[in-house]
Amino acid sequence: MNLKLAVLGGLLVTAAAAIGQIKPAEQPIQQGFTTLRGHPGLTLTLDGTQKIGGAPATTLKTVTYWFQDVESGRPVAKVEMLGYVNGSATFLFVGDGVTLWAYDMVRNEYSTSRYGAFNGAQPTDYVNALLNTMRSMIKGQAAYPVRLLSETYAGETARYTTWVPGTAIVDTGTDIQYSLGSPVWRRMDFSYSYVAPYMNVTQISFFDEMYFANQARDINWTLTPLSSDAAPTGSNFAFVPPNNARAVTGVRPVTGG
């Protein structure tokens, strides 16, 4: 059997086994994540807004690329995430297969974290090391694409867990709906479709309205996945620090909205 197909086949078995660990109404989500996992490439586009009181809305966007391959007989996982606020790029994460680069464009600082081996076998926690580091560093709305990657690709631990805990779950046949409050002040929908033999998560949408100091803070976003069987169009998976950028040590959280 082709080595790449064997690796992907093993991932599908693991994800399928996780389906029994969630609530029945959430089955389509896990099955959809399993479908995503059957492809080595994935693009996740998050578009949204945040509005506080009467101030103009802030636009938020992240584009995340993921690709798993077999190079020189060993697995390689790569990631790239670019974040924007009001149309201006604010941060960039690049995992090139060995090193995770985190570049804060606002502070003009970058840090590195090694998750792979330059030669020989990859560490046993290879993919988890990459995704766990990203989850610890990325906050705000940009954390959701990373969570989806983790719950799709992170080895034996990969499984969907409820993104909006503490609420009833409704499956309409086209959407898995989570909502809180009456009237509703927080809602998340997973839209899905079934095209035999695959379940597909087509979009995730989110709305949240909270009040701080008598001012409403409204957040709306959609997250759209697009699978591919090659490196996603637009991805680079390489980073060279700008000449004037400052190297820093330790984990520096980056907020994407």
mmCIF file of N, CA, C and O in Angstrom, residues 159-229:
data_model
loop_
_atom_site.group_PDB
_atom_site.id
_atom_site.type_symbol
_atom_site.label_atom_id
_atom_site.label_comp_id
_atom_site.label_asym_id
_atom_site.label_seq_id
_atom_site.Cartn_x
_atom_site.Cartn_y
_atom_site.Cartn_z
ATOM 1 N N ARG A 159 -10.824 14.288 18.569
ATOM 2 C CA ARG A 159 -12.263 14.039 18.566
ATOM 3 C C ARG A 159 -12.967 15.367 18.805
ATOM 4 O O ARG A 159 -12.432 16.274 19.451
ATOM 5 N N TYR A 160 -14.156 15.483 18.280
ATOM 6 C CA TYR A 160 -14.936 16.684 18.501
ATOM 7 C C TYR A 160 -15.423 16.732 19.945
ATOM 8 O O TYR A 160 -15.887 15.726 20.493
ATOM 9 N N THR A 161 -15.311 17.891 20.561
ATOM 10 C CA THR A 161 -15.911 18.147 21.870
ATOM 11 C C THR A 161 -16.776 19.396 21.743
ATOM 12 O O THR A 161 -16.479 20.295 20.958
ATOM 13 N N THR A 162 -17.854 19.449 22.484
ATOM 14 C CA THR A 162 -18.836 20.522 22.352
ATOM 15 C C THR A 162 -18.183 21.900 22.419
ATOM 16 O O THR A 162 -17.490 22.208 23.385
ATOM 17 N N TRP A 163 -18.423 22.722 21.419
ATOM 18 C CA TRP A 163 -17.849 24.059 21.383
ATOM 19 C C TRP A 163 -18.661 25.062 22.196
ATOM 20 O O TRP A 163 -18.164 26.137 22.520
ATOM 21 N N VAL A 164 -19.910 24.745 22.501
ATOM 22 C CA VAL A 164 -20.741 25.621 23.339
ATOM 23 C C VAL A 164 -21.333 24.758 24.445
ATOM 24 O O VAL A 164 -22.461 24.269 24.336
ATOM 25 N N PRO A 165 -20.583 24.527 25.516
ATOM 26 C CA PRO A 165 -21.079 23.648 26.578
ATOM 27 C C PRO A 165 -22.236 24.275 27.348
ATOM 28 O O PRO A 165 -22.454 25.480 27.319
ATOM 29 N N GLY A 166 -22.998 23.407 28.011
ATOM 30 C CA GLY A 166 -24.060 23.873 28.886
ATOM 31 C C GLY A 166 -25.334 24.266 28.174
ATOM 32 O O GLY A 166 -26.114 25.061 28.710
ATOM 33 N N THR A 167 -25.572 23.730 27.006
ATOM 34 C CA THR A 167 -26.788 24.071 26.276
ATOM 35 C C THR A 167 -27.359 22.832 25.608
ATOM 36 O O THR A 167 -26.647 21.856 25.374
ATOM 37 N N ALA A 168 -28.655 22.884 25.307
ATOM 38 C CA ALA A 168 -29.284 21.801 24.557
ATOM 39 C C ALA A 168 -28.792 21.835 23.116
ATOM 40 O O ALA A 168 -28.374 22.878 22.607
ATOM 41 N N ILE A 169 -28.823 20.682 22.464
ATOM 42 C CA ILE A 169 -28.339 20.553 21.093
ATOM 43 C C ILE A 169 -29.500 20.123 20.210
ATOM 44 O O ILE A 169 -30.226 19.185 20.534
ATOM 45 N N VAL A 170 -29.688 20.815 19.096
ATOM 46 C CA VAL A 170 -30.768 20.517 18.162
ATOM 47 C C VAL A 170 -30.173 20.182 16.803
ATOM 48 O O VAL A 170 -29.341 20.937 16.284
ATOM 49 N N ASP A 171 -30.607 19.053 16.238
ATOM 50 C CA ASP A 171 -30.202 18.663 14.898
ATOM 51 C C ASP A 171 -31.408 18.851 13.981
ATOM 52 O O ASP A 171 -32.403 18.128 14.087
ATOM 53 N N THR A 172 -31.340 19.833 13.071
ATOM 54 C CA THR A 172 -32.467 20.130 12.186
ATOM 55 C C THR A 172 -32.456 19.273 10.918
ATOM 56 O O THR A 172 -33.403 19.330 10.131
ATOM 57 N N GLY A 173 -31.388 18.522 10.709
ATOM 58 C CA GLY A 173 -31.232 17.772 9.468
ATOM 59 C C GLY A 173 -30.283 18.441 8.499
ATOM 60 O O GLY A 173 -29.755 17.803 7.592
ATOM 61 N N THR A 174 -30.042 19.742 8.712
ATOM 62 C CA THR A 174 -29.045 20.481 7.924
ATOM 63 C C THR A 174 -28.081 21.260 8.814
ATOM 64 O O THR A 174 -27.038 21.713 8.340
ATOM 65 N N ASP A 175 -28.460 21.437 10.088
ATOM 66 C CA ASP A 175 -27.633 22.193 11.025
ATOM 67 C C ASP A 175 -27.674 21.548 12.402
ATOM 68 O O ASP A 175 -28.734 21.085 12.845
ATOM 69 N N ILE A 176 -26.524 21.571 13.078
ATOM 70 C CA ILE A 176 -26.471 21.269 14.508
ATOM 71 C C ILE A 176 -26.440 22.618 15.203
ATOM 72 O O ILE A 176 -25.525 23.412 14.995
ATOM 73 N N GLN A 177 -27.464 22.903 16.026
ATOM 74 C CA GLN A 177 -27.619 24.224 16.613
ATOM 75 C C GLN A 177 -27.395 24.188 18.123
ATOM 76 O O GLN A 177 -27.956 23.339 18.823
ATOM 77 N N TYR A 178 -26.589 25.120 18.582
ATOM 78 C CA TYR A 178 -26.387 25.356 20.006
ATOM 79 C C TYR A 178 -26.846 26.787 20.294
ATOM 80 O O TYR A 178 -26.490 27.713 19.565
ATOM 81 N N SER A 179 -27.627 27.004 21.340
ATOM 82 C CA SER A 179 -28.042 28.358 21.662
ATOM 83 C C SER A 179 -28.187 28.506 23.165
ATOM 84 O O SER A 179 -28.512 27.557 23.884
ATOM 85 N N LEU A 180 -27.941 29.725 23.637
ATOM 86 C CA LEU A 180 -28.059 30.065 25.045
ATOM 87 C C LEU A 180 -28.930 31.300 25.188
ATOM 88 O O LEU A 180 -28.823 32.251 24.412
ATOM 89 N N GLY A 181 -29.796 31.296 26.214
ATOM 90 C CA GLY A 181 -30.591 32.466 26.548
ATOM 91 C C GLY A 181 -31.937 32.516 25.862
ATOM 92 O O GLY A 181 -32.180 31.851 24.866
ATOM 93 N N SER A 182 -32.824 33.319 26.453
ATOM 94 C CA SER A 182 -34.142 33.577 25.863
ATOM 95 C C SER A 182 -34.491 35.041 26.171
ATOM 96 O O SER A 182 -34.857 35.367 27.311
ATOM 97 N N PRO A 183 -34.350 35.939 25.221
ATOM 98 C CA PRO A 183 -33.960 35.688 23.834
ATOM 99 C C PRO A 183 -32.500 35.221 23.728
ATOM 100 O O PRO A 183 -31.700 35.430 24.643
ATOM 101 N N VAL A 184 -32.175 34.598 22.618
ATOM 102 C CA VAL A 184 -30.849 34.004 22.427
ATOM 103 C C VAL A 184 -29.784 35.092 22.383
ATOM 104 O O VAL A 184 -29.895 36.077 21.639
ATOM 105 N N TRP A 185 -28.727 34.922 23.212
ATOM 106 C CA TRP A 185 -27.610 35.865 23.189
ATOM 107 C C TRP A 185 -26.307 35.209 22.714
ATOM 108 O O TRP A 185 -25.326 35.905 22.449
ATOM 109 N N ARG A 186 -26.328 33.915 22.591
ATOM 110 C CA ARG A 186 -25.174 33.219 22.002
ATOM 111 C C ARG A 186 -25.687 32.030 21.206
ATOM 112 O O ARG A 186 -26.527 31.266 21.688
ATOM 113 N N ARG A 187 -25.160 31.866 19.981
ATOM 114 C CA ARG A 187 -25.587 30.754 19.146
ATOM 115 C C ARG A 187 -24.446 30.314 18.231
ATOM 116 O O ARG A 187 -23.690 31.141 17.721
ATOM 117 N N MET A 188 -24.344 29.017 18.050
ATOM 118 C CA MET A 188 -23.386 28.451 17.108
ATOM 119 C C MET A 188 -24.078 27.368 16.304
ATOM 120 O O MET A 188 -24.769 26.517 16.866
ATOM 121 N N ASP A 189 -23.902 27.420 14.990
ATOM 122 C CA ASP A 189 -24.492 26.432 14.087
ATOM 123 C C ASP A 189 -23.394 25.750 13.281
ATOM 124 O O ASP A 189 -22.503 26.421 12.743
ATOM 125 N N PHE A 190 -23.468 24.430 13.194
ATOM 126 C CA PHE A 190 -22.627 23.659 12.289
ATOM 127 C C PHE A 190 -23.515 23.212 11.131
ATOM 128 O O PHE A 190 -24.385 22.357 11.308
ATOM 129 N N SER A 191 -23.326 23.796 9.964
ATOM 130 C CA SER A 191 -24.101 23.394 8.789
ATOM 131 C C SER A 191 -23.432 22.178 8.159
ATOM 132 O O SER A 191 -22.203 22.122 8.053
ATOM 133 N N TYR A 192 -24.249 21.219 7.724
ATOM 134 C CA TYR A 192 -23.678 20.005 7.150
ATOM 135 C C TYR A 192 -24.542 19.480 6.019
ATOM 136 O O TYR A 192 -25.717 19.832 5.874
ATOM 137 N N SER A 193 -23.928 18.646 5.207
ATOM 138 C CA SER A 193 -24.656 17.978 4.124
ATOM 139 C C SER A 193 -24.105 16.566 4.000
ATOM 140 O O SER A 193 -22.938 16.307 4.321
ATOM 141 N N TYR A 194 -24.957 15.659 3.542
ATOM 142 C CA TYR A 194 -24.540 14.268 3.338
ATOM 143 C C TYR A 194 -24.567 13.965 1.850
ATOM 144 O O TYR A 194 -25.605 14.064 1.197
ATOM 145 N N VAL A 195 -23.398 13.644 1.318
ATOM 146 C CA VAL A 195 -23.260 13.206 -0.070
ATOM 147 C C VAL A 195 -22.607 11.835 0.000
ATOM 148 O O VAL A 195 -21.413 11.717 0.263
ATOM 149 N N ALA A 196 -23.427 10.788 -0.168
ATOM 150 C CA ALA A 196 -22.976 9.418 0.074
ATOM 151 C C ALA A 196 -21.613 9.150 -0.580
ATOM 152 O O ALA A 196 -21.404 9.500 -1.742
ATOM 153 N N PRO A 197 -20.701 8.554 0.181
ATOM 154 C CA PRO A 197 -20.858 8.062 1.550
ATOM 155 C C PRO A 197 -20.311 9.025 2.607
ATOM 156 O O PRO A 197 -19.995 8.602 3.717
ATOM 157 N N TYR A 198 -20.201 10.311 2.298
ATOM 158 C CA TYR A 198 -19.509 11.231 3.195
ATOM 159 C C TYR A 198 -20.442 12.267 3.817
ATOM 160 O O TYR A 198 -21.326 12.813 3.147
ATOM 161 N N MET A 199 -20.202 12.543 5.094
ATOM 162 C CA MET A 199 -20.818 13.668 5.776
ATOM 163 C C MET A 199 -19.855 14.846 5.676
ATOM 164 O O MET A 199 -18.644 14.685 5.872
ATOM 165 N N ASN A 200 -20.375 16.025 5.363
ATOM 166 C CA ASN A 200 -19.527 17.198 5.169
ATOM 167 C C ASN A 200 -19.988 18.353 6.048
ATOM 168 O O ASN A 200 -21.161 18.718 6.024
ATOM 169 N N VAL A 201 -19.069 18.916 6.831
ATOM 170 C CA VAL A 201 -19.329 20.168 7.531
ATOM 171 C C VAL A 201 -19.034 21.283 6.541
ATOM 172 O O VAL A 201 -17.899 21.435 6.071
ATOM 173 N N THR A 202 -20.053 22.063 6.177
ATOM 174 C CA THR A 202 -19.899 23.063 5.129
ATOM 175 C C THR A 202 -19.598 24.456 5.670
ATOM 176 O O THR A 202 -18.960 25.264 4.991
ATOM 177 N N GLN A 203 -20.062 24.747 6.884
ATOM 178 C CA GLN A 203 -19.789 26.050 7.478
ATOM 179 C C GLN A 203 -20.133 26.024 8.962
ATOM 180 O O GLN A 203 -21.034 25.300 9.391
ATOM 181 N N ILE A 204 -19.401 26.820 9.730
ATOM 182 C CA ILE A 204 -19.688 27.009 11.147
ATOM 183 C C ILE A 204 -19.944 28.501 11.348
ATOM 184 O O ILE A 204 -19.152 29.338 10.902
ATOM 185 N N SER A 205 -21.048 28.849 11.996
ATOM 186 C CA SER A 205 -21.369 30.255 12.233
ATOM 187 C C SER A 205 -21.578 30.499 13.719
ATOM 188 O O SER A 205 -22.021 29.612 14.454
ATOM 189 N N PHE A 206 -21.274 31.736 14.144
ATOM 190 C CA PHE A 206 -21.300 32.060 15.568
ATOM 191 C C PHE A 206 -21.825 33.474 15.758
ATOM 192 O O PHE A 206 -21.522 34.388 14.991
ATOM 193 N N PHE A 207 -22.649 33.642 16.806
ATOM 194 C CA PHE A 207 -23.140 34.953 17.215
ATOM 195 C C PHE A 207 -23.077 35.033 18.732
ATOM 196 O O PHE A 207 -23.416 34.067 19.424
ATOM 197 N N ASP A 208 -22.624 36.180 19.242
ATOM 198 C CA ASP A 208 -22.556 36.371 20.688
ATOM 199 C C ASP A 208 -22.825 37.835 20.997
ATOM 200 O O ASP A 208 -22.259 38.737 20.366
ATOM 201 N N GLU A 209 -23.706 38.081 21.957
ATOM 202 C CA GLU A 209 -23.981 39.450 22.409
ATOM 203 C C GLU A 209 -23.866 39.481 23.923
ATOM 204 O O GLU A 209 -24.599 38.791 24.633
ATOM 205 N N MET A 210 -22.926 40.299 24.415
ATOM 206 C CA MET A 210 -22.733 40.454 25.851
ATOM 207 C C MET A 210 -22.647 41.938 26.171
ATOM 208 O O MET A 210 -22.394 42.765 25.288
ATOM 209 N N TYR A 211 -22.858 42.262 27.453
ATOM 210 C CA TYR A 211 -22.833 43.658 27.865
ATOM 211 C C TYR A 211 -21.717 43.893 28.867
ATOM 212 O O TYR A 211 -21.529 43.132 29.821
ATOM 213 N N PHE A 212 -20.933 44.954 28.612
ATOM 214 C CA PHE A 212 -19.872 45.388 29.505
ATOM 215 C C PHE A 212 -20.063 46.884 29.745
ATOM 216 O O PHE A 212 -20.087 47.665 28.782
ATOM 217 N N ALA A 213 -20.193 47.266 31.021
ATOM 218 C CA ALA A 213 -20.400 48.682 31.373
ATOM 219 C C ALA A 213 -21.550 49.282 30.549
ATOM 220 O O ALA A 213 -21.443 50.384 29.988
ATOM 221 N N ASN A 214 -22.644 48.514 30.461
ATOM 222 C CA ASN A 214 -23.854 48.946 29.767
ATOM 223 C C ASN A 214 -23.661 49.143 28.263
ATOM 224 O O ASN A 214 -24.467 49.813 27.609
ATOM 225 N N GLN A 215 -22.602 48.597 27.718
ATOM 226 C CA GLN A 215 -22.394 48.634 26.276
ATOM 227 C C GLN A 215 -22.437 47.220 25.713
ATOM 228 O O GLN A 215 -21.824 46.299 26.269
ATOM 229 N N ALA A 216 -23.157 47.063 24.617
ATOM 230 C CA ALA A 216 -23.246 45.750 23.981
ATOM 231 C C ALA A 216 -21.973 45.461 23.200
ATOM 232 O O ALA A 216 -21.437 46.342 22.525
ATOM 233 N N ARG A 217 -21.502 44.239 23.291
ATOM 234 C CA ARG A 217 -20.402 43.772 22.454
ATOM 235 C C ARG A 217 -20.942 42.632 21.611
ATOM 236 O O ARG A 217 -21.282 41.574 22.121
ATOM 237 N N ASP A 218 -21.038 42.858 20.310
ATOM 238 C CA ASP A 218 -21.571 41.864 19.387
ATOM 239 C C ASP A 218 -20.440 41.261 18.565
ATOM 240 O O ASP A 218 -19.633 41.995 17.981
ATOM 241 N N ILE A 219 -20.402 39.933 18.515
ATOM 242 C CA ILE A 219 -19.432 39.217 17.699
ATOM 243 C C ILE A 219 -20.182 38.293 16.748
ATOM 244 O O ILE A 219 -21.084 37.556 17.170
ATOM 245 N N ASN A 220 -19.838 38.366 15.488
ATOM 246 C CA ASN A 220 -20.389 37.474 14.476
ATOM 247 C C ASN A 220 -19.251 36.964 13.609
ATOM 248 O O ASN A 220 -18.370 37.737 13.220
ATOM 249 N N TRP A 221 -19.245 35.662 13.324
ATOM 250 C CA TRP A 221 -18.270 35.154 12.365
ATOM 251 C C TRP A 221 -18.755 33.863 11.722
ATOM 252 O O TRP A 221 -19.642 33.191 12.245
ATOM 253 N N THR A 222 -18.163 33.566 10.576
ATOM 254 C CA THR A 222 -18.376 32.282 9.910
ATOM 255 C C THR A 222 -17.025 31.659 9.638
ATOM 256 O O THR A 222 -16.045 32.361 9.337
ATOM 257 N N LEU A 223 -16.973 30.352 9.733
ATOM 258 C CA LEU A 223 -15.747 29.592 9.478
ATOM 259 C C LEU A 223 -16.060 28.568 8.392
ATOM 260 O O LEU A 223 -16.944 27.725 8.558
ATOM 261 N N THR A 224 -15.327 28.654 7.285
ATOM 262 C CA THR A 224 -15.609 27.808 6.129
ATOM 263 C C THR A 224 -14.418 26.911 5.828
ATOM 264 O O THR A 224 -13.315 27.416 5.598
ATOM 265 N N PRO A 225 -14.612 25.576 5.833
ATOM 266 C CA PRO A 225 -13.521 24.658 5.505
ATOM 267 C C PRO A 225 -13.530 24.285 4.025
ATOM 268 O O PRO A 225 -14.586 24.167 3.401
ATOM 269 N N LEU A 226 -12.335 24.099 3.456
ATOM 270 C CA LEU A 226 -12.192 23.648 2.079
ATOM 271 C C LEU A 226 -11.056 22.632 2.022
ATOM 272 O O LEU A 226 -9.892 22.988 2.234
ATOM 273 N N SER A 227 -11.398 21.377 1.753
ATOM 274 C CA SER A 227 -10.405 20.300 1.718
ATOM 275 C C SER A 227 -9.680 20.272 0.377
ATOM 276 O O SER A 227 -10.199 20.735 -0.645
ATOM 277 N N SER A 228 -8.486 19.684 0.381
ATOM 278 C CA SER A 228 -7.724 19.492 -0.848
ATOM 279 C C SER A 228 -6.830 18.272 -0.683
ATOM 280 O O SER A 228 -6.513 17.859 0.432
ATOM 281 N N ASP A 229 -6.441 17.687 -1.799
ATOM 282 C CA ASP A 229 -5.560 16.529 -1.775
ATOM 283 C C ASP A 229 -4.126 16.901 -2.142
ATOM 284 O O ASP A 229 -3.289 16.031 -2.380
#
